[in-house]
Amino acid sequence: MPLFAFHNLDNEINGAELRAANRPAHLAWVQTLGDAVRMAGPLMSEDGQMIGSLCLIEVESLAAAKALGAEDPYAKAGVFGHTHVHEVKWLVGEGKPA
């Protein structure tokens, strides 16, 4: 099954506040995705602040990835200012799909 990377950067106006307010719902939602999530975590600024999210998921298609990403509580709350979704060809590293 293909892998897709979500590279999300928080909006610069109120992204940090929205992230904090919606973090419990976001984390609960990610847990519901089970084994489809290969890796997920916040992107950090040089001074240690959360400024976005990175996620690798296994789903059937780019359309399915985008639909799934739209269900993220962070996306619904307007946390992200920029979202990029791309298929990834995993070549090297522990956990590489067979």
Short mmCIF file of C-alpha atoms in Angstrom, two decimals, residues 5-89:
data_model
loop_
_atom_site.label_atom_id
_atom_site.label_comp_id
_atom_site.label_asym_id
_atom_site.label_seq_id
_atom_site.Cartn_x
_atom_site.Cartn_y
_atom_site.Cartn_z
CA ALA A 5 3.56 12.29 3.84
CA PHE A 6 1.66 15.19 5.36
CA HIS A 7 3.80 18.27 5.94
CA ASN A 8 1.62 20.80 7.76
CA LEU A 9 2.76 24.22 8.96
CA ASP A 10 0.64 26.08 11.50
CA ASN A 11 -0.98 29.33 10.50
CA GLU A 12 1.04 32.27 11.75
CA ILE A 13 -1.87 34.22 13.22
CA ASN A 14 -3.32 31.88 15.85
CA GLY A 15 -1.98 28.43 14.99
CA ALA A 16 -0.26 27.94 18.34
CA GLU A 17 -3.41 28.75 20.30
CA LEU A 18 -5.59 26.56 18.08
CA ARG A 19 -3.03 23.73 18.31
CA ALA A 20 -3.08 23.85 22.11
CA ALA A 21 -6.88 23.93 22.26
CA ASN A 22 -7.30 21.02 19.82
CA ARG A 23 -4.34 18.82 20.81
CA PRO A 24 -6.34 16.28 22.88
CA ALA A 25 -8.84 15.75 20.04
CA HIS A 26 -6.03 15.51 17.46
CA LEU A 27 -4.12 12.91 19.49
CA ALA A 28 -7.28 10.86 20.07
CA TRP A 29 -8.05 10.97 16.33
CA VAL A 30 -4.53 9.84 15.37
CA GLN A 31 -4.91 6.85 17.70
CA THR A 32 -8.03 5.76 15.80
CA LEU A 33 -5.96 5.38 12.61
CA GLY A 34 -4.07 2.40 14.06
CA ASP A 35 -1.40 0.78 11.90
CA ALA A 36 -2.07 3.14 8.98
CA VAL A 37 0.11 5.68 10.79
CA ARG A 38 3.75 4.78 10.21
CA MET A 39 5.14 7.90 11.93
CA ALA A 40 3.67 11.12 13.29
CA GLY A 41 4.82 14.04 15.38
CA PRO A 42 5.09 17.79 15.67
CA LEU A 43 7.51 19.92 13.67
CA MET A 44 9.62 22.04 16.01
CA SER A 45 11.09 25.52 15.67
CA GLU A 46 14.70 26.25 16.58
CA ASP A 47 13.52 27.51 19.97
CA GLY A 48 11.54 24.33 20.73
CA GLN A 49 8.00 25.46 19.85
CA MET A 50 5.57 23.27 17.91
CA ILE A 51 5.05 24.88 14.50
CA GLY A 52 3.44 22.12 12.46
CA SER A 53 2.95 18.40 12.01
CA LEU A 54 4.56 15.60 10.01
CA CYS A 55 2.78 12.32 9.40
CA LEU A 56 3.44 9.26 7.25
CA ILE A 57 0.36 7.16 6.55
CA GLU A 58 -0.42 4.08 4.48
CA VAL A 59 -3.63 4.42 2.48
CA GLU A 60 -4.89 3.34 -0.93
CA SER A 61 -4.47 6.60 -2.86
CA LEU A 62 -3.67 10.29 -2.76
CA ALA A 63 -7.40 11.01 -2.73
CA ALA A 64 -7.84 8.76 0.32
CA ALA A 65 -4.90 10.48 2.04
CA LYS A 66 -6.36 13.93 1.42
CA ALA A 67 -9.80 12.83 2.63
CA LEU A 68 -8.26 11.39 5.79
CA GLY A 69 -6.24 14.56 6.40
CA ALA A 70 -9.40 16.65 6.14
CA GLU A 71 -10.79 14.74 9.12
CA ASP A 72 -7.89 15.74 11.40
CA PRO A 73 -9.24 17.92 14.22
CA TYR A 74 -6.31 20.29 13.63
CA ALA A 75 -7.35 20.72 9.98
CA LYS A 76 -11.00 21.22 10.95
CA ALA A 77 -10.03 23.86 13.54
CA GLY A 78 -7.87 25.85 11.12
CA VAL A 79 -4.54 25.13 12.84
CA PHE A 80 -2.68 24.68 9.56
CA GLY A 81 -1.73 27.56 7.28
CA HIS A 82 -0.04 25.28 4.74
CA THR A 83 -0.62 21.59 4.04
CA HIS A 84 1.32 19.51 1.55
CA VAL A 85 0.53 15.84 0.84
CA HIS A 86 2.84 13.73 -1.30
CA GLU A 87 3.37 10.06 -2.00
CA VAL A 88 6.63 8.76 -0.52
CA LYS A 89 8.82 5.97 -1.90
#
